[in-house]
Short mmCIF file of C-alpha atoms in Angstrom, two decimals:
data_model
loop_
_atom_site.label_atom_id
_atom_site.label_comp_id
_atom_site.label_asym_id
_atom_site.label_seq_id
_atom_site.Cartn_x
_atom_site.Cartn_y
_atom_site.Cartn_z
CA UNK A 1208 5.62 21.36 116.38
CA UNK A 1209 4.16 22.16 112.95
CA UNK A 1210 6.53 22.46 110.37
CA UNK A 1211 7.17 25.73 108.02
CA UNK A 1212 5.27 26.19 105.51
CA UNK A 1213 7.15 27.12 102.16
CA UNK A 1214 5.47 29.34 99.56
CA UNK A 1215 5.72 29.87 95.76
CA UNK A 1216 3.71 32.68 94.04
CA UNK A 1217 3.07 33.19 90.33
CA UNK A 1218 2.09 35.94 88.70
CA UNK A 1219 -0.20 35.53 85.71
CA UNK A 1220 1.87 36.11 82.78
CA UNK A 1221 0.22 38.34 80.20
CA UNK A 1222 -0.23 35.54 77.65
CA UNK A 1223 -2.52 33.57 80.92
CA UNK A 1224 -4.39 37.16 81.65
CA UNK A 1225 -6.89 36.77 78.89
CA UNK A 1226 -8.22 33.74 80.43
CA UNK A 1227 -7.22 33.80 84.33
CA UNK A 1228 -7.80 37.65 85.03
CA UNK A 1229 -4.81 39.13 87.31
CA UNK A 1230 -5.10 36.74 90.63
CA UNK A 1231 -1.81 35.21 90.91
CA UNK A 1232 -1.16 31.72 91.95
CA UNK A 1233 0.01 30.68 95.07
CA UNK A 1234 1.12 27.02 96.04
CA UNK A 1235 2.04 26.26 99.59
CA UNK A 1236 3.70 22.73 100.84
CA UNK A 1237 3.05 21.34 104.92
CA UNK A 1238 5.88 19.72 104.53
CA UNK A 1239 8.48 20.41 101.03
CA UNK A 1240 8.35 22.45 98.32
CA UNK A 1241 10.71 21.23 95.48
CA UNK A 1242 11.79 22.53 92.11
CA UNK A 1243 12.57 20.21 89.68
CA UNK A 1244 14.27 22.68 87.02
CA UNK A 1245 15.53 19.59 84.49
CA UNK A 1246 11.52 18.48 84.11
CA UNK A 1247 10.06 22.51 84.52
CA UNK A 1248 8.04 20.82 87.56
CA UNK A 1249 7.45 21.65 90.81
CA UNK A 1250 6.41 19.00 93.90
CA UNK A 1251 4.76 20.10 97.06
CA UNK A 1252 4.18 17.04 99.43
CA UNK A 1253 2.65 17.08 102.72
CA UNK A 1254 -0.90 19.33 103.07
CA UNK A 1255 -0.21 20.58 99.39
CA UNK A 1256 -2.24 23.98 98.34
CA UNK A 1257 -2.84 25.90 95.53
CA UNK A 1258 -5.00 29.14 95.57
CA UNK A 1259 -6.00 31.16 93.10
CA UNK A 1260 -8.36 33.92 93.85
CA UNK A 1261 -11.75 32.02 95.16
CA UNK A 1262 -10.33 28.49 93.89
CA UNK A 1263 -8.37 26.57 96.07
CA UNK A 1264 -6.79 23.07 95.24
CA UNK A 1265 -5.95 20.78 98.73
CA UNK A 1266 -4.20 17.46 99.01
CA UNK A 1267 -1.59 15.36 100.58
CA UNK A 1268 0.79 16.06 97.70
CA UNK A 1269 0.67 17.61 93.77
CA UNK A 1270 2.93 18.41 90.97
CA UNK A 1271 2.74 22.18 88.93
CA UNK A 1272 4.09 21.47 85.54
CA UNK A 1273 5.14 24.77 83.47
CA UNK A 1274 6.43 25.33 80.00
CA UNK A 1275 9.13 28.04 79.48
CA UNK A 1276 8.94 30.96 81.74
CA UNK A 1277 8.94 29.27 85.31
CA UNK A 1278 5.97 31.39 85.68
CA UNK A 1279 3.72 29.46 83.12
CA UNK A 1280 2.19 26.86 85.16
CA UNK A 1281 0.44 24.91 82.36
CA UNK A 1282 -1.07 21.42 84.24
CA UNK A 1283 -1.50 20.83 88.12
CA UNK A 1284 -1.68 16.84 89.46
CA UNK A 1285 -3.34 16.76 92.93
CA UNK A 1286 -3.36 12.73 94.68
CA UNK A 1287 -5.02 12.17 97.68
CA UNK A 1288 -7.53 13.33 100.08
CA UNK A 1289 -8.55 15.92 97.23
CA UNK A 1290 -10.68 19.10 98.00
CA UNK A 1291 -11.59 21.62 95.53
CA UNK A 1292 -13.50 24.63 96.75
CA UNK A 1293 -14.70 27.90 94.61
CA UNK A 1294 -16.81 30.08 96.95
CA UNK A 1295 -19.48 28.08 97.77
CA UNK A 1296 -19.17 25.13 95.80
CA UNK A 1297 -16.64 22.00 97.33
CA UNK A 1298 -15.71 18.84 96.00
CA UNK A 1299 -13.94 15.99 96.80
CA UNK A 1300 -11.91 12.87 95.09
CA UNK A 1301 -8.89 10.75 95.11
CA UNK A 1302 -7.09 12.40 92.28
CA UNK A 1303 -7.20 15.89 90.39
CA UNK A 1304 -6.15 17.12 87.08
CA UNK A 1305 -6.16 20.87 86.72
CA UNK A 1306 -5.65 22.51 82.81
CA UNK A 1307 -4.36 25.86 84.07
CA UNK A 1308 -4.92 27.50 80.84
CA UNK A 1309 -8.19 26.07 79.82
CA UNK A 1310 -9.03 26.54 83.73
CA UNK A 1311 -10.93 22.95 83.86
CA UNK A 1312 -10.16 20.66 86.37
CA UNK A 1313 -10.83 16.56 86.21
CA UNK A 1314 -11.57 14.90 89.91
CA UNK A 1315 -11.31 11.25 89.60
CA UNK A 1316 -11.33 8.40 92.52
CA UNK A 1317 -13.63 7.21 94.58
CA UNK A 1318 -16.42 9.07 96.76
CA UNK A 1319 -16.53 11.90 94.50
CA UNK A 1320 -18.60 14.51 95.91
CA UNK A 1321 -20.11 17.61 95.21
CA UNK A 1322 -21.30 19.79 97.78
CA UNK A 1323 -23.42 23.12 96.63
CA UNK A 1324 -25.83 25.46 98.76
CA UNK A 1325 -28.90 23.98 97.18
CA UNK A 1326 -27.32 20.66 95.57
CA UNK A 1327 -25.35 17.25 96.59
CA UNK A 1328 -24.17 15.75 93.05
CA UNK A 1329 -22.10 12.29 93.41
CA UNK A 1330 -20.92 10.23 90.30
CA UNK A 1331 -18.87 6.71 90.09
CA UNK A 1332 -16.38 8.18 87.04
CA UNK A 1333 -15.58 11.63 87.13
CA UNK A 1334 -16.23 15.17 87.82
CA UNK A 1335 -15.56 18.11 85.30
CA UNK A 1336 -15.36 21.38 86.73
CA UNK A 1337 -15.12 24.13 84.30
CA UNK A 1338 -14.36 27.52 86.05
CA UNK A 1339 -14.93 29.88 83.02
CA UNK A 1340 -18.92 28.89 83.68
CA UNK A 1341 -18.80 27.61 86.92
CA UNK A 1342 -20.47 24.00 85.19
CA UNK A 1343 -20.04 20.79 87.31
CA UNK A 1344 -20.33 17.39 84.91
CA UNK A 1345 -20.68 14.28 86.74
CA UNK A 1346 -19.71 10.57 84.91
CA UNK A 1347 -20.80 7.13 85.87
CA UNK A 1348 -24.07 6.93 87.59
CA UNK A 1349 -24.35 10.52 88.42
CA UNK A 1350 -26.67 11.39 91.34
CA UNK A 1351 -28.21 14.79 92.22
CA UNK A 1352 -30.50 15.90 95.17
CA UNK A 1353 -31.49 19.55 95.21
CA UNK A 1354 -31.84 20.26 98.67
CA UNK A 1355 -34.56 22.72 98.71
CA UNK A 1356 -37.44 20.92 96.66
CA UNK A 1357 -35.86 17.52 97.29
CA UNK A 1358 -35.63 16.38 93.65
CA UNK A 1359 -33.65 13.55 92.76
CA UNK A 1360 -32.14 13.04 89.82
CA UNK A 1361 -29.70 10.01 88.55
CA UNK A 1362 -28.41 9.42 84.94
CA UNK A 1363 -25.32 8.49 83.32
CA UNK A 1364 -24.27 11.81 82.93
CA UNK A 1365 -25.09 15.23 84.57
CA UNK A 1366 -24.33 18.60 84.32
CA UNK A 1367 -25.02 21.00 86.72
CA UNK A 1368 -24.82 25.12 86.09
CA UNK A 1369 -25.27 27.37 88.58
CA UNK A 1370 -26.34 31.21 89.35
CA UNK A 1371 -23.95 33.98 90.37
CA UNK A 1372 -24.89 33.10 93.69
CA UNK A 1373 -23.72 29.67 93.45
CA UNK A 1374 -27.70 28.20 93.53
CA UNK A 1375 -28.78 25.54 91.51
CA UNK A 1376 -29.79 26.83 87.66
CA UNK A 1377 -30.53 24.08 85.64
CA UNK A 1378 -29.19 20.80 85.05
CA UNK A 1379 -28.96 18.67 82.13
CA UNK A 1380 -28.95 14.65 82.30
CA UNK A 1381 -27.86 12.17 79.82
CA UNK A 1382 -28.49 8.35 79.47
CA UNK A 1383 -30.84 6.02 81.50
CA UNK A 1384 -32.53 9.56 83.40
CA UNK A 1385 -34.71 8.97 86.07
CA UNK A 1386 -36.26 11.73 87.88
CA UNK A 1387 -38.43 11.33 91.47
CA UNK A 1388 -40.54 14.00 92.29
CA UNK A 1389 -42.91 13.13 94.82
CA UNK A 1390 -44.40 9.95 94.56
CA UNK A 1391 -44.00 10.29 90.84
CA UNK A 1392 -41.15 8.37 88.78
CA UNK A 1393 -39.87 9.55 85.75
CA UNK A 1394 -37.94 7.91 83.21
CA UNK A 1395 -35.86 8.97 79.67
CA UNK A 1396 -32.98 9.12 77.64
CA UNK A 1397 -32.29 12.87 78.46
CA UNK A 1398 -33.78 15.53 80.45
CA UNK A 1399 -33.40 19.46 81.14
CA UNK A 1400 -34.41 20.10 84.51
CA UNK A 1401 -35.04 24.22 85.41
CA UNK A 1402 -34.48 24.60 89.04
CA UNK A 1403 -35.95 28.28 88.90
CA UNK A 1404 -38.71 27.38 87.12
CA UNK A 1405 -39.48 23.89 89.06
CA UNK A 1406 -40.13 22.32 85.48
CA UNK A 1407 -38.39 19.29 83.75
CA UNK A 1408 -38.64 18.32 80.15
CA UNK A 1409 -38.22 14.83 79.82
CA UNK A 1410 -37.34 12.94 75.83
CA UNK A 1411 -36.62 9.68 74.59
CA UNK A 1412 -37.65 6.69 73.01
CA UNK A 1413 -39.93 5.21 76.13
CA UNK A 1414 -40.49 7.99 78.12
CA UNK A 1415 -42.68 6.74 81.27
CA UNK A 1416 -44.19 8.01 84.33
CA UNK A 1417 -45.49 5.52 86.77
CA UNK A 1418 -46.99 6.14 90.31
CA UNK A 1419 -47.77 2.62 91.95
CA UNK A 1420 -48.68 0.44 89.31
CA UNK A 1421 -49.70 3.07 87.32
CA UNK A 1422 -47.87 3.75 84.19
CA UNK A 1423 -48.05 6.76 81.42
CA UNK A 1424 -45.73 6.08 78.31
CA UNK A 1425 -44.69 8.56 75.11
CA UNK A 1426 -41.97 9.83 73.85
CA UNK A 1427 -41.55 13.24 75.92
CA UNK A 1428 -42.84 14.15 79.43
CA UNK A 1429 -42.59 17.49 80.89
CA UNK A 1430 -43.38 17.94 84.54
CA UNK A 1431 -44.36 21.55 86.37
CA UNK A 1432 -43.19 20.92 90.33
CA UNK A 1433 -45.20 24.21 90.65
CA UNK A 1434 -48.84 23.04 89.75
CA UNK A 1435 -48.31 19.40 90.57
CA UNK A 1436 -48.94 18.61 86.95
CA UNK A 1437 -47.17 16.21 84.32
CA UNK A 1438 -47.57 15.74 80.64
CA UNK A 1439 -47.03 12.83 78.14
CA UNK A 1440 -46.73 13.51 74.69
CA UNK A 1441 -46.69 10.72 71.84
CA UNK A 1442 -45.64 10.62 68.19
CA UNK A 1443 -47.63 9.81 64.84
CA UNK A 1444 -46.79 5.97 64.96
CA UNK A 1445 -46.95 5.79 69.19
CA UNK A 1446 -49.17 7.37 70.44
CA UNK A 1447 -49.36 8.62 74.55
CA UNK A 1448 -50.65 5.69 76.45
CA UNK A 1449 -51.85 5.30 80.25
CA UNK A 1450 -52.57 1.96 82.07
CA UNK A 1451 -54.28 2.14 85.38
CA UNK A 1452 -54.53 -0.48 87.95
CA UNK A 1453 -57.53 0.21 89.91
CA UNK A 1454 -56.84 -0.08 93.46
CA UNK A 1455 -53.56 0.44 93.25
CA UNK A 1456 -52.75 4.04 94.37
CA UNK A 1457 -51.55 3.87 97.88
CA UNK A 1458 -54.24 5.62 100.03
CA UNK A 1459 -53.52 8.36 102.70
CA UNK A 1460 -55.47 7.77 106.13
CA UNK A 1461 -57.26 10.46 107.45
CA UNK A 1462 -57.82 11.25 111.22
#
């Protein structure tokens, strides 16, 4: 027989309005609801929820922290089997830290994944998800696919921004980027990638793009997805280089 589920609602205190608009926050408990008054906390164990207008928080069981007014939930600790979803965007971990005020919650864990109409995003560290912008920052070998063009995308660190429609925008990559598009390999130290426009700008100090054996070095690369065409730039003291391999390009059969 499933067991009652107990309820606590919040109203957004005028002091939280400026930044968390009027939806009110709700936490519901599978199993127990508890209020620890001595330590302003409250503990919601079994299929733990908090919703607040499109952003819901799931797990086995989380703490609600407030300061003062009972009302002023200031930090939320989610730990286990951790789901985030806002509209269209869900994500998963073993452990989530959610800043009320500053509305930015920290997924931490293992198998942390990001699910997005157009994007899969998956990092070894952590996952930032701001909700003022609607911004996802992966940590620790961050990997993106966009779904639609297929682009992959891995670096140390990646942020992902999205459109009002919860599409991918643009995404910015930090540290050891490498980009595949195609049968083309990119690699940088950082990289804005335009999802709109189909283009990536690639910088760093051994920028490379190598097909086969082929291999195209400078310090920037920008590559248009649109007309199938990629660009090397060098500097005064390096130059932009290409090797070729003759006979090394893979060859397509024909019929």
């Amino acid at each position: 027989m499933r067991i009652l589920v107990l309820l606590l609602l919040f109203i957004v205190t005028p002091t939280m309005a400026q930044d968390l608009g009027d939806d009110p926050i709700e936490i519901t408990a599978q199993s127990a609801l508890e209020w620890d008054r001595d330590n302003s906390l409250y503990k919601a164990t079994g299929g733990a929820q908090v919703t607040q207008g499109t952003f819901t928080i799931n797990a086995t069981e989380m703490d609600a922290a407030y300061q003062g007014d009972q009302s002023n939930l200031t930090v939320i600790t989610a730990r286990e089997n951790v789901v985030i979803v806002d509209t269209d965007k869900r994500a998963m971990g073993d452990k989530l830290v959610y800043d009320v005020q500053a509305e930015k919650a920290t997924l931490t864990g293992g198998n942390l994944n990001l699910k997005a109409p157009d994007l899969t995003l998956t990092a070894r560290d952590s996952f930032v998800y701001n909700r003022k912008n609607g911004n996802f920052t992966a940590t620790g070998d961050a990997h993106a696919v966009q779904t639609k063009d297929k682009q992959d995308i891995r670096a140390s660190n990646l942020t992902a921004m999205f459109t009002n429609n919860n599409d991918l925008k643009s995404m910015k990559a930090n540290g050891n980027v490498t980009i595949t598009a195609g049968e083309d390999v990119i690699k940088g130290d950082n990289a804005n990638y335009d999802a709109i426009a189909r283009t990536a700008d690639v910088t760093g100090q051994n920028v490379t793009l190598t097909r086969d054996k082929n291999v195209l070095t400078g310090n920037r690369a920008t590559v248009d997805l649109n007309t199938n065409i990629s660009k090397l730039f060098g500097a005064v003291d390096k130059p932009a280089t290409a090797t070729f391999y003759p006979g090394s390009t893979k060859k397509t059969d024909t019929p």
